[in-house]
Structure formats: C-alpha cells, structure tokens
Coordinates of C-alpha atoms in Angstrom, one line a residue:
Chain A
M1 CA 75.6 124.5 92.2
S2 CA 76.5 127.6 90.2
Y3 CA 80.2 128.3 89.7
V4 CA 82.1 131.1 87.8
M5 CA 85.3 130.3 86.1
L6 CA 87.6 133.3 86.1
I7 CA 90.0 132.9 83.2
Y8 CA 93.4 134.5 83.5
E9 CA 95.4 134.9 80.3
T10 CA 98.9 136.1 79.6
E11 CA 99.7 139.1 77.4
D12 CA 100.9 136.7 74.7
A13 CA 97.7 134.8 74.6
L14 CA 95.7 137.9 74.4
K15 CA 97.8 139.1 71.5
S16 CA 97.2 135.8 69.6
R17 CA 93.5 136.6 69.5
S18 CA 94.2 139.0 66.6
D19 CA 97.4 137.6 65.4
A20 CA 97.2 136.5 61.7
Q21 CA 99.1 133.2 62.4
A22 CA 97.6 132.3 65.8
H23 CA 94.1 133.5 65.9
E24 CA 92.5 130.6 64.2
A25 CA 93.9 128.0 66.6
Y26 CA 93.1 130.3 69.6
W27 CA 89.5 130.9 68.7
S28 CA 88.8 127.4 67.5
A29 CA 89.9 126.0 70.8
W30 CA 87.7 128.4 72.7
G31 CA 84.8 127.8 70.3
A32 CA 85.1 124.1 70.8
Y33 CA 85.3 124.4 74.6
H34 CA 82.2 126.6 74.6
T35 CA 80.3 124.1 72.4
A36 CA 81.3 121.2 74.7
L37 CA 80.0 123.1 77.7
A38 CA 76.8 124.0 75.9
E39 CA 76.2 120.5 74.5
A40 CA 76.6 119.1 78.0
G41 CA 74.0 121.6 79.2
V42 CA 76.1 123.2 81.9
I43 CA 76.9 126.7 80.7
T44 CA 74.6 129.5 81.7
G45 CA 76.5 132.6 80.8
G46 CA 79.9 134.2 80.3
S47 CA 81.9 136.2 78.0
S48 CA 85.4 136.9 76.7
L49 CA 86.7 140.3 77.8
A50 CA 88.8 142.9 75.9
P51 CA 92.4 143.1 77.2
G52 CA 92.9 145.0 80.5
H53 CA 94.4 148.1 78.9
A54 CA 91.0 148.7 77.3
G55 CA 89.5 148.9 80.8
T56 CA 88.9 151.9 83.0
T57 CA 89.0 151.7 86.8
L58 CA 87.0 154.0 89.1
R59 CA 87.3 154.6 92.9
I60 CA 85.7 157.1 95.1
R61 CA 87.9 158.1 98.0
G62 CA 86.8 160.7 100.6
G63 CA 84.0 161.8 98.2
E64 CA 86.6 162.3 95.4
R65 CA 86.3 160.4 92.1
Q66 CA 89.5 158.7 91.0
V67 CA 89.4 157.4 87.4
Q68 CA 92.4 155.5 86.0
D69 CA 93.2 153.9 82.7
G70 CA 93.7 150.2 82.8
P71 CA 92.8 147.3 85.1
Y72 CA 92.4 147.3 88.9
A73 CA 95.7 145.6 89.4
D74 CA 98.6 145.3 86.9
T75 CA 99.6 141.6 86.8
K76 CA 101.3 139.3 84.4
E77 CA 98.1 137.3 84.0
Q78 CA 94.9 139.3 83.6
L79 CA 91.3 138.5 83.5
G80 CA 90.5 137.5 79.9
G81 CA 87.0 136.3 80.4
Y82 CA 84.6 134.4 82.6
M83 CA 82.0 131.6 82.3
I84 CA 79.1 130.8 84.6
F85 CA 78.1 127.2 84.7
D86 CA 75.9 124.8 86.7
V87 CA 77.3 121.5 87.8
P88 CA 76.6 119.2 90.8
D89 CA 79.8 119.8 92.7
L90 CA 83.3 121.4 92.8
D91 CA 84.9 118.1 91.5
T92 CA 82.9 118.3 88.3
A93 CA 83.6 122.1 88.1
L94 CA 87.3 121.3 88.2
D95 CA 87.0 118.6 85.5
W96 CA 85.6 121.3 83.3
A97 CA 88.3 123.9 84.4
A98 CA 91.0 121.4 83.3
R99 CA 89.6 121.3 79.8
C100 CA 89.7 125.1 79.5
P101 CA 92.3 126.1 77.0
A102 CA 93.7 128.8 79.3
A103 CA 94.6 126.1 81.9
E104 CA 97.7 125.3 79.8
Y105 CA 99.1 128.8 79.5
G106 CA 97.3 130.9 82.0
A107 CA 95.2 130.1 85.0
V108 CA 91.6 129.2 85.7
E109 CA 90.0 130.0 89.0
V110 CA 86.8 128.3 90.0
R111 CA 84.5 130.0 92.6
P112 CA 81.0 129.3 93.8
V113 CA 78.4 131.9 92.9
H114 CA 76.3 133.4 95.6
K115 CA 72.8 133.9 94.4
M116 CA 71.6 137.5 95.2
E117 CA 67.9 137.3 96.0
Chain B
M1 CA 125.1 119.6 105.8
S2 CA 127.8 117.1 106.7
D3 CA 128.4 113.9 104.7
Q4 CA 127.2 111.9 107.7
Q5 CA 124.0 113.9 107.9
E6 CA 123.4 113.5 104.3
Q7 CA 124.0 109.8 104.5
A8 CA 121.6 109.5 107.4
G9 CA 119.1 111.6 105.4
R10 CA 119.4 109.2 102.5
R11 CA 119.0 106.1 104.8
A12 CA 116.0 107.6 106.4
L13 CA 114.4 108.3 102.9
L14 CA 115.2 104.8 101.8
A15 CA 113.7 103.4 105.0
A16 CA 110.7 105.6 104.5
R17 CA 110.0 104.3 101.0
A18 CA 110.4 100.7 102.1
S19 CA 108.8 100.9 105.5
Y20 CA 106.3 103.6 105.5
G21 CA 103.3 101.5 104.6
R22 CA 104.5 98.4 106.6
I23 CA 104.8 100.5 109.8
V24 CA 101.5 102.4 109.3
A25 CA 99.8 99.1 108.6
Y26 CA 101.3 97.4 111.5
L27 CA 100.4 100.2 114.0
A28 CA 96.9 100.9 112.5
T29 CA 95.8 97.3 112.4
R30 CA 96.4 97.3 116.2
T31 CA 95.0 100.7 117.1
Y32 CA 92.4 101.3 114.5
D33 CA 93.8 104.9 114.3
V34 CA 95.4 105.5 111.0
A35 CA 95.9 109.2 111.5
A36 CA 97.7 108.8 114.8
A37 CA 99.9 106.0 113.3
E38 CA 100.9 108.4 110.5
D39 CA 101.6 111.3 112.8
A40 CA 103.6 109.1 115.1
L41 CA 105.7 107.7 112.2
S42 CA 106.3 111.1 110.7
E43 CA 107.7 112.1 114.1
A44 CA 109.8 109.0 114.3
F45 CA 111.3 110.0 110.9
S46 CA 112.2 113.5 112.1
R47 CA 113.8 112.0 115.2
A48 CA 115.8 109.6 113.1
L49 CA 117.1 112.5 111.1
E50 CA 118.3 114.1 114.3
I51 CA 119.7 111.1 116.0
W52 CA 121.1 108.9 113.2
P53 CA 123.8 111.3 112.0
A54 CA 125.2 111.5 115.5
R55 CA 124.9 107.9 116.7
G56 CA 124.9 106.1 113.4
V57 CA 122.1 104.3 111.6
P58 CA 120.7 101.4 113.6
D59 CA 121.1 97.8 112.3
N60 CA 117.4 97.4 111.9
P61 CA 116.1 100.9 110.9
E62 CA 112.6 99.7 110.4
A63 CA 112.3 98.4 114.0
W64 CA 114.0 101.5 115.3
L65 CA 111.3 103.6 113.5
L66 CA 108.6 101.3 114.8
T67 CA 109.7 101.5 118.4
S68 CA 110.0 105.3 118.2
A69 CA 106.6 105.7 116.6
R70 CA 105.1 103.3 119.1
R71 CA 106.5 105.3 122.0
R72 CA 105.0 108.5 120.5
L73 CA 101.6 106.8 120.3
I74 CA 101.8 105.8 124.0
D75 CA 102.6 109.4 124.9
L76 CA 99.6 110.6 122.9
S77 CA 97.2 108.1 124.4
R78 CA 98.4 109.2 127.9
H79 CA 97.3 112.7 127.0
H80 CA 93.9 111.4 126.2
T81 CA 93.3 109.3 129.2
V82 CA 89.9 108.3 127.9
R83 CA 91.5 105.8 125.6
N84 CA 92.5 103.3 128.2
R85 CA 91.8 100.4 126.0
A86 CA 94.1 101.8 123.4
E87 CA 96.9 102.0 126.0
A88 CA 96.7 98.4 126.8
T89 CA 96.9 97.6 123.1
L90 CA 99.9 99.8 122.8
Q91 CA 101.6 98.2 125.7
M92 CA 101.4 94.9 124.0
L93 CA 102.5 96.5 120.8
S94 CA 105.6 97.9 122.4
E95 CA 106.7 94.5 123.6
E96 CA 106.2 93.1 120.1
A97 CA 108.2 95.9 118.6
A98 CA 111.0 95.4 121.1
E99 CA 111.2 91.8 120.1
C100 CA 111.4 92.7 116.5
A101 CA 114.2 95.2 117.2
A102 CA 116.2 92.7 119.3
S103 CA 115.9 89.8 116.8
A104 CA 116.3 91.9 113.7
T105 CA 113.3 90.1 112.1
P106 CA 111.2 92.2 109.8
I107 CA 107.9 93.3 111.3
P108 CA 104.9 91.4 110.1
D109 CA 103.5 92.7 106.8
E110 CA 99.9 93.9 107.5
R111 CA 99.6 95.9 104.3
L112 CA 97.1 93.6 102.8
K113 CA 94.7 94.3 105.6
L114 CA 95.4 98.0 105.1
L115 CA 94.6 97.8 101.4
F116 CA 91.3 96.1 102.2
I117 CA 90.5 98.7 104.8
C118 CA 91.2 101.6 102.3
A119 CA 88.8 100.0 99.8
H120 CA 86.2 99.0 102.3
P121 CA 82.6 99.5 101.2
A122 CA 82.1 101.8 104.3
I123 CA 84.7 104.2 102.9
D124 CA 83.6 106.8 100.4
A125 CA 84.6 105.6 97.0
A126 CA 86.3 108.9 96.2
A127 CA 88.5 108.6 99.3
R128 CA 89.7 105.0 98.7
T129 CA 92.6 105.6 96.3
P130 CA 93.8 108.7 98.1
L131 CA 93.7 106.8 101.3
M132 CA 95.9 104.0 99.8
L133 CA 98.4 106.5 98.4
Q134 CA 98.7 108.3 101.7
T135 CA 98.7 105.4 104.2
I136 CA 100.8 102.9 102.1
L137 CA 103.1 105.2 100.2
G138 CA 103.1 108.2 102.5
L139 CA 102.1 110.7 99.7
D140 CA 101.0 114.1 101.0
A141 CA 97.5 115.2 100.5
G142 CA 98.4 118.2 98.3
R143 CA 100.1 116.0 95.7
I144 CA 97.1 113.6 95.8
A145 CA 94.7 116.4 95.3
S146 CA 96.5 117.7 92.2
A147 CA 96.7 114.2 90.7
F148 CA 93.0 113.8 91.2
L149 CA 91.9 117.3 90.2
V150 CA 90.3 118.0 93.5
A151 CA 90.7 121.1 95.7
P152 CA 93.4 120.4 98.3
A153 CA 91.0 121.4 101.1
T154 CA 88.4 119.0 99.8
M155 CA 91.0 116.2 99.6
S156 CA 92.2 116.7 103.2
K157 CA 88.7 116.6 104.5
R158 CA 87.9 113.4 102.6
L159 CA 91.0 111.7 104.0
L160 CA 90.2 112.9 107.6
R161 CA 86.6 111.7 107.3
A162 CA 87.8 108.3 106.0
K163 CA 90.2 107.9 108.9
A164 CA 87.6 109.0 111.5
K165 CA 85.2 106.4 110.0
I166 CA 87.9 103.6 110.4
R167 CA 88.5 104.6 114.0
N168 CA 85.0 105.3 115.1
A169 CA 83.2 102.5 113.3
R170 CA 86.1 100.2 114.2
I171 CA 86.1 98.7 110.8
G172 CA 87.7 95.4 111.1
F173 CA 91.3 95.1 109.8
D174 CA 90.8 91.7 108.3
V175 CA 91.5 90.0 105.1
P176 CA 87.9 89.2 103.9
E177 CA 86.4 85.7 104.0
V178 CA 86.5 83.7 100.8
R179 CA 82.8 84.4 100.2
D180 CA 83.4 88.2 100.1
L181 CA 86.9 88.1 98.6
P182 CA 86.1 88.6 94.9
A183 CA 84.0 91.7 95.5
R184 CA 86.3 93.2 98.1
L185 CA 89.3 92.5 95.8
D186 CA 87.6 94.3 92.9
A187 CA 87.3 97.4 95.1
V188 CA 91.0 97.2 95.9
L189 CA 92.0 96.9 92.2
D190 CA 89.7 99.6 91.1
A191 CA 91.2 101.9 93.6
V192 CA 94.7 101.0 92.5
Y193 CA 93.8 101.5 88.9
A194 CA 92.3 104.9 89.7
A195 CA 95.7 106.0 90.8
Y196 CA 96.9 105.3 87.3
G197 CA 94.6 107.9 85.8
T198 CA 91.4 107.3 83.8
G199 CA 90.4 108.3 80.3
W200 CA 91.1 106.7 77.0
E201 CA 92.6 109.5 75.1
D202 CA 93.8 107.2 72.5
A203 CA 91.2 106.1 70.0
A204 CA 92.2 102.5 70.0
G205 CA 93.3 101.9 73.6
A206 CA 93.9 102.8 77.1
D207 CA 96.0 105.8 77.4
P208 CA 96.1 107.7 80.7
R209 CA 94.9 111.2 80.7
R210 CA 98.0 112.4 82.6
R211 CA 101.2 111.3 84.1
G212 CA 99.6 111.4 87.4
L213 CA 100.7 108.7 89.8
A214 CA 101.6 105.9 87.3
D215 CA 104.7 104.7 89.1
E216 CA 102.8 104.7 92.4
A217 CA 99.9 102.8 90.9
I218 CA 102.2 100.2 89.3
W219 CA 104.0 99.8 92.7
L220 CA 100.7 99.2 94.4
A221 CA 99.6 96.7 91.8
R222 CA 102.8 94.8 92.2
L223 CA 102.5 94.8 95.9
T224 CA 98.9 93.4 95.5
T225 CA 100.2 90.6 93.3
R226 CA 102.8 89.7 95.9
L227 CA 100.4 89.8 98.8
L228 CA 97.7 87.9 96.9
P229 CA 99.5 85.8 94.4
D230 CA 96.4 83.7 93.6
A231 CA 94.3 86.7 92.5
A232 CA 94.4 86.6 88.7
E233 CA 92.9 90.0 88.3
A234 CA 95.7 91.6 90.3
H235 CA 98.2 90.2 87.8
G236 CA 95.9 91.3 85.0
L237 CA 95.8 94.9 86.3
L238 CA 99.6 94.9 86.7
A239 CA 99.9 93.8 83.1
L240 CA 97.5 96.4 81.9
M241 CA 99.3 99.3 83.5
L242 CA 102.7 98.0 82.4
L243 CA 101.6 97.8 78.8
C244 CA 100.1 101.3 78.8
E245 CA 103.2 102.6 80.5
S246 CA 105.6 100.9 78.1
R247 CA 104.4 103.2 75.3
R248 CA 104.8 106.4 77.3
A249 CA 107.9 107.6 75.5
A250 CA 106.3 107.1 72.1
R251 CA 103.2 109.2 72.8
R252 CA 104.9 112.5 72.1
T253 CA 107.5 113.7 69.7
N254 CA 110.5 115.5 71.2
D255 CA 108.7 118.7 70.5
G256 CA 105.7 117.5 72.5
V257 CA 103.5 116.7 69.6
Y258 CA 100.8 114.1 70.2
V259 CA 101.4 110.8 68.4
P260 CA 98.4 108.4 68.1
L261 CA 98.9 104.8 68.9
S262 CA 98.7 103.6 65.3
E263 CA 101.5 106.0 64.3
Q264 CA 103.8 105.5 67.3
D265 CA 107.4 104.5 66.7
V266 CA 107.5 101.0 68.2
D267 CA 111.2 101.2 68.8
L268 CA 110.3 103.8 71.5
W269 CA 108.2 101.2 73.4
C270 CA 109.8 99.9 76.5
R271 CA 110.4 96.2 75.7
P272 CA 111.4 95.1 79.3
M273 CA 108.1 96.5 80.5
I274 CA 106.2 94.6 77.8
E275 CA 108.0 91.4 78.7
D276 CA 107.2 92.0 82.3
A277 CA 103.5 92.5 81.4
K278 CA 103.4 89.3 79.3
G279 CA 104.8 87.4 82.4
S280 CA 102.1 88.9 84.5
L281 CA 99.4 87.9 82.0
A282 CA 100.8 84.4 81.9
N283 CA 100.6 84.3 85.7
A284 CA 97.0 85.4 85.5
A285 CA 96.0 82.9 82.8
A286 CA 97.5 80.1 84.8
L287 CA 94.9 80.9 87.6
Q288 CA 92.0 80.5 85.2
Q289 CA 89.7 83.3 86.6
L290 CA 89.0 85.7 83.7
G291 CA 88.2 89.3 84.5
R292 CA 88.1 92.7 83.0
Y293 CA 91.6 93.7 83.8
Q294 CA 93.0 90.6 82.1
L295 CA 90.9 91.3 79.1
E296 CA 92.0 94.9 78.9
A297 CA 95.6 93.8 79.3
A298 CA 95.1 91.2 76.6
I299 CA 93.7 93.9 74.2
Q300 CA 96.7 96.2 74.9
S301 CA 99.1 93.2 74.5
M302 CA 97.8 92.7 71.0
H303 CA 99.4 95.9 69.9
A304 CA 102.8 94.5 70.9
A305 CA 102.6 92.3 67.8
R306 CA 103.9 95.3 66.0
L307 CA 107.2 94.7 67.6
S308 CA 107.6 91.3 65.9
G309 CA 108.6 90.6 62.3
D310 CA 105.2 90.8 60.6
R311 CA 104.1 94.0 62.4
V312 CA 100.4 93.3 61.8
V313 CA 97.9 93.7 64.5
N314 CA 95.2 91.1 64.7
W315 CA 92.1 93.2 64.8
A316 CA 89.7 90.3 64.6
L317 CA 91.0 89.0 67.9
I318 CA 90.9 92.4 69.4
V319 CA 87.2 92.7 68.5
Q320 CA 86.6 89.3 70.1
L321 CA 88.4 90.4 73.3
Y322 CA 86.3 93.6 73.3
D323 CA 83.1 91.6 72.9
A324 CA 84.0 89.7 76.0
L325 CA 85.0 92.9 77.9
V326 CA 81.7 94.6 77.0
H327 CA 79.8 91.6 78.1
L328 CA 81.6 91.6 81.5
S329 CA 81.8 95.3 82.0
P330 CA 79.9 97.5 79.6
T331 CA 81.5 100.8 80.4
I332 CA 81.6 103.7 77.9
G333 CA 85.4 103.2 77.6
A334 CA 85.0 99.5 76.7
R335 CA 82.2 100.2 74.2
T336 CA 84.1 103.1 72.6
G337 CA 87.2 101.0 72.2
R338 CA 85.2 98.2 70.8
A339 CA 83.7 100.6 68.2
A340 CA 87.2 101.7 67.2
A341 CA 88.4 98.0 66.9
L342 CA 85.3 97.1 64.8
A343 CA 86.1 100.0 62.4
E344 CA 89.5 98.5 61.8
E345 CA 88.2 95.0 61.4
R346 CA 84.9 95.3 59.5
G347 CA 85.0 98.9 58.2
D348 CA 84.3 102.4 59.4
A349 CA 80.5 102.2 58.9
E350 CA 80.3 99.2 61.3
G351 CA 82.4 101.1 63.8
L352 CA 80.1 104.1 63.5
S353 CA 76.9 102.1 64.1
A354 CA 78.5 100.7 67.2
L355 CA 79.1 104.3 68.4
D356 CA 75.5 105.2 67.4
A357 CA 74.2 102.4 69.7
I358 CA 75.7 104.2 72.8
E359 CA 73.1 106.3 74.6
P360 CA 73.7 110.0 74.3
R361 CA 73.5 110.6 78.0
H362 CA 76.8 108.6 78.4
T363 CA 78.7 110.6 75.7
A364 CA 78.1 114.3 76.5
T365 CA 81.4 114.6 78.4
Y366 CA 83.3 111.6 77.1
Q367 CA 86.1 112.9 74.9
P368 CA 87.4 109.5 73.4
Y369 CA 83.8 108.8 72.0
W370 CA 84.0 112.1 70.0
A371 CA 87.6 111.6 69.0
V372 CA 86.8 108.1 67.5
R373 CA 83.5 109.4 66.1
S374 CA 85.1 112.4 64.3
E375 CA 87.7 110.1 62.8
L376 CA 85.3 107.6 61.5
L377 CA 82.9 110.2 60.1
S378 CA 85.9 111.9 58.4
R379 CA 87.1 108.6 56.8
L380 CA 83.5 108.0 55.6
G381 CA 83.5 111.4 53.9
R382 CA 80.7 112.8 56.1
N383 CA 82.6 116.0 56.5
I384 CA 80.0 118.2 58.0
E385 CA 79.2 115.8 60.7
A386 CA 82.9 115.0 61.2
D387 CA 83.6 118.8 61.7
A388 CA 80.9 119.0 64.4
A389 CA 82.3 115.8 66.1
Y390 CA 85.8 117.3 66.0
T391 CA 84.6 120.4 67.7
R392 CA 83.1 118.3 70.5
A393 CA 86.3 116.3 70.8
V394 CA 88.5 119.4 70.9
G395 CA 86.3 121.1 73.5
L396 CA 86.4 118.1 75.8
T397 CA 90.2 117.5 75.6
E398 CA 92.2 118.2 78.7
D399 CA 95.6 117.4 77.3
A400 CA 97.0 120.4 75.3
A401 CA 99.0 118.2 72.8
A402 CA 96.0 116.0 72.1
R403 CA 93.9 119.1 71.6
R404 CA 96.3 120.6 69.1
F405 CA 96.4 117.2 67.2
L406 CA 92.6 117.1 66.9
Q407 CA 92.5 120.8 66.0
E408 CA 95.0 120.2 63.2
K409 CA 92.9 117.2 61.8
Q410 CA 89.8 119.4 61.9
R411 CA 91.6 122.2 60.2
R412 CA 92.7 119.9 57.4
L413 CA 89.2 118.5 57.0
V414 CA 87.7 121.9 56.6
H415 CA 90.4 123.0 54.3
D416 CA 90.0 120.0 52.0
Q417 CA 86.3 120.6 51.9
L418 CA 86.7 124.2 50.7
R419 CA 89.1 123.2 48.0

C-alpha cells in the first residue's frame, strides 16, 4: 500500500531550518529519518517544502483569476513537507510516522494514496 | 454537584475499578456476549450515578451493579426475541445475582476464563491485548488505540470483530486443560506484556518505548499471578515489568534529557518495586519451570546489584542468562541484548561480531540494534562506520529525548574526527 505522510511544522521549527544554532540538529534528524526509510526500502518519494509564506495560491471564481500570496489556509502548523512510502498496512505506516521528527513538535498525517491510472 | 453526589461518584468509580472486569467476566462467561455485557454494565454505572446520591450507596455495590446490568441484558434479549436461549441463561443468571446481593457474598471471579478467551488462538493476535484492556479494565478504545499506535477506527473494528467471533463461534469460556495450559498461558502473558510496551531502547536492557499502559500491564500481571499462583512465568513477567518500571524516574533528568542505564542515578530507582520484583522472582524459582520472562527478569535484576555496596554488575552472569534466553527464545531483542552484554564482558569486538551474526532482514527497522552497533563501533574507533550506524539509530528512534541523546553522541564523534 502506498501512503503519503503530510508533515505539519510550526513556525519555530521552520525557522530553525536556517537558524545558526538549531539548523544542524534539525537537518541531521531529518537526514537520519530519511536514511532509515531508504535503508528499509519503503520510501518512494517526497520533499521538504519552503515555508508557506513563500507560496502563492490561485483560484478561479466565476471565470476570474484570484491570486494570493501565501498558503491556502493560514494556520499555526503548516505543511512543511511530504513523503510517499510503501508499506504493507496502516499500522506499519503509523510506526514510521511516530519516528518522524515532526511528530514531537508538529503533526504527521498519514493518508492512503489513490493510484491514478 | 453536591457532596453526596460527589461521594456517590467516587464510590461508583472505585466500584468500577474493582468490579468492572469481575462483572463483565461473570456476565460474558454465561452469555458469550462480551459487547452486550459491557454495554449493560456501563448503563448500570450511569444508573448508579443517578440513584446512589439520592438513596445512598448500597451495602454491596458490586451485586447492585450486577443485578442492574443483568436486568438490562434481559431487556435487550427481549428486544431480540430470536435469542430465546440467551433469555433462559439470563433468567438463571438473575437468580444467582439476586442470591449474591442478598447474602453480600462476592460474585464468583471468572476473570481467568476471560483472560484465556482474550488470548484465545481464534482471536486475532493484534486484538488480544486491547480486548483484555477493554473487558477487564474497562479502558476505552480511543486510549488503547493511542497506546498501540493504531488508528482509532481500526482499533474499534478489531475489538468488535473479536467480540463477534467470541459470540458467533461460541468460543468456550474455560480454563484450558493441563495439556494445553502452557501454550495458552504463554499467549495470555504475551498479551499482558504487550500492554507494557515493546522495544529495547536501552542498549543493555528492556526499556519500554513509551509510558503506554505500564500500570495497567502490571495490574494485569499481578491479577494473573493471583489467579494462577502455580504459573512460574506469570511471576516472572510481573518481576520483569516491576524491574523495568522501578527505573522509570532515573531515565530522564529533570530537564527531560535521556539517561542510559549505565549512567542512571541508582538512588532514583524505586527500591520497594525492586524488592517486590525479587519476591516475585523467588516465587517463580520455587515453582521450577524456567521460561523467558523469568530469564529476562533475572537479567534485569542483575543491574540492581548497583544498589548494594560493591556497585559492580556481574556481566559474566548476565551473558550466561542471555545465552539461555537466546536458546529459549531467539528474538532480535534478546540477541541484541546479548551482544551488548558480551561487549561488556569480553570486549567490544566480541559484541560486534555477535551483532554481525544477526541477519540484516531483522535489523532494518530495529532501533536498539543500531544504537548498540554505533556505540561499539565508536568505542572501537571505527568512526566512519559508527557515524553511519548512528544515523540509522537516530532515524529509527521514536522517543525525542533518546533521539537527541544519540544525535549528541554522533555530533561529538564527527567533531572529534575532524579535530
């Protein structure tokens, strides 16, 4: 089964990505997590995302384009990245989600992926 | 809320804790319907909260709850007239319950049968522990789901399916025959231990991955030793969990920093719990049936030597105990623990070759293996390999404090290398 892990991070966590003090611990935890997933042969894709304020949101309403700076919804925790992985079942997927560094300070949502044929 | 109401509430809660499993077991062993027994009992508790404050708490609250739950079951079965047979059973049950209430005798304890049903081979292994926690302790599915890292919807489904199986397949509520007892008892004990939490975060010993349901697991183990006093492994399991639990306060500093077993302040270990565990181990030894839980408990009890004057741990004996454990039950946890003990006793290279002997397919997701491996490689000065092993250990760690501890060790290793 293919699952996507949607990783929600707080503003503070996103700041620590580039913070002189905190960035080493931040990235080494993520790097190690990624390595563990890869060595177990379960990861098939994924990426870290730039913070929400770097995003641009588009809607077309009544034929009119609406373009807005920032994310679709302004929330305390924002989408910081995603990972796609292949595991036998949801229980195993949740075991991996629990090891995700963001589980401690943000949130991790696990969803089955529908294959588009 | 008035004082009287509050008091009634407290009494109901106390009765709940003491009686929940007893009443569910008593009803379910007679009706085969665990879910209906739970529903009926939960209604009886709500009725108690309404009635007791006004009329006072009855002399025998347990019998009152039983009578009320039984009445509810009869009402239910009248709604479903198909279950005629059940109604006859319930009629008999109601007479028994009335007798109990009148004589103030405790209702018969059928919890042992319920424990064996929960861990019955026909019940899905993933549902056994949750079923015990729910039927004997009355824990709600949501809390069980969180402790087991399972989606709440999945957990509810598993529990419903298990209860349907008991009802539809009419799995017998019996204590197994002597011939089957050892295997059936193993299943019960494994299910109890699973409530304690698995994973050996600590390089040298059993350390539960999370707080989980430690109190509940110990309570269930103690119950099992009381219901089956001649089962050595039940005493062994109780001892094992008490020993692990006795070190809980020492595992983190006040700031939440992870402290490995070898560096723990032994003054923070809970001595009464350790004494309790030693008593359980002695009970087990007297029965002369060796098993894995007794061995694991014996290994953990060796660390308690640090409490006595000489403060030296006998690693040679720990290695021997691990040899016996691996012989009996060659799990990845036991083999990793043995490697860590070997490293202490005969040197890091010996420990590392014991780790090398474990097939890679078992180690890909097993954090303690990588934690021990990184430590041994680092002590042997094989820094590049140690760095890679630390990365694996960090990536597989669920506990944030343990993750930071390993990250710090890795950082220091890389730093020293650069210097």
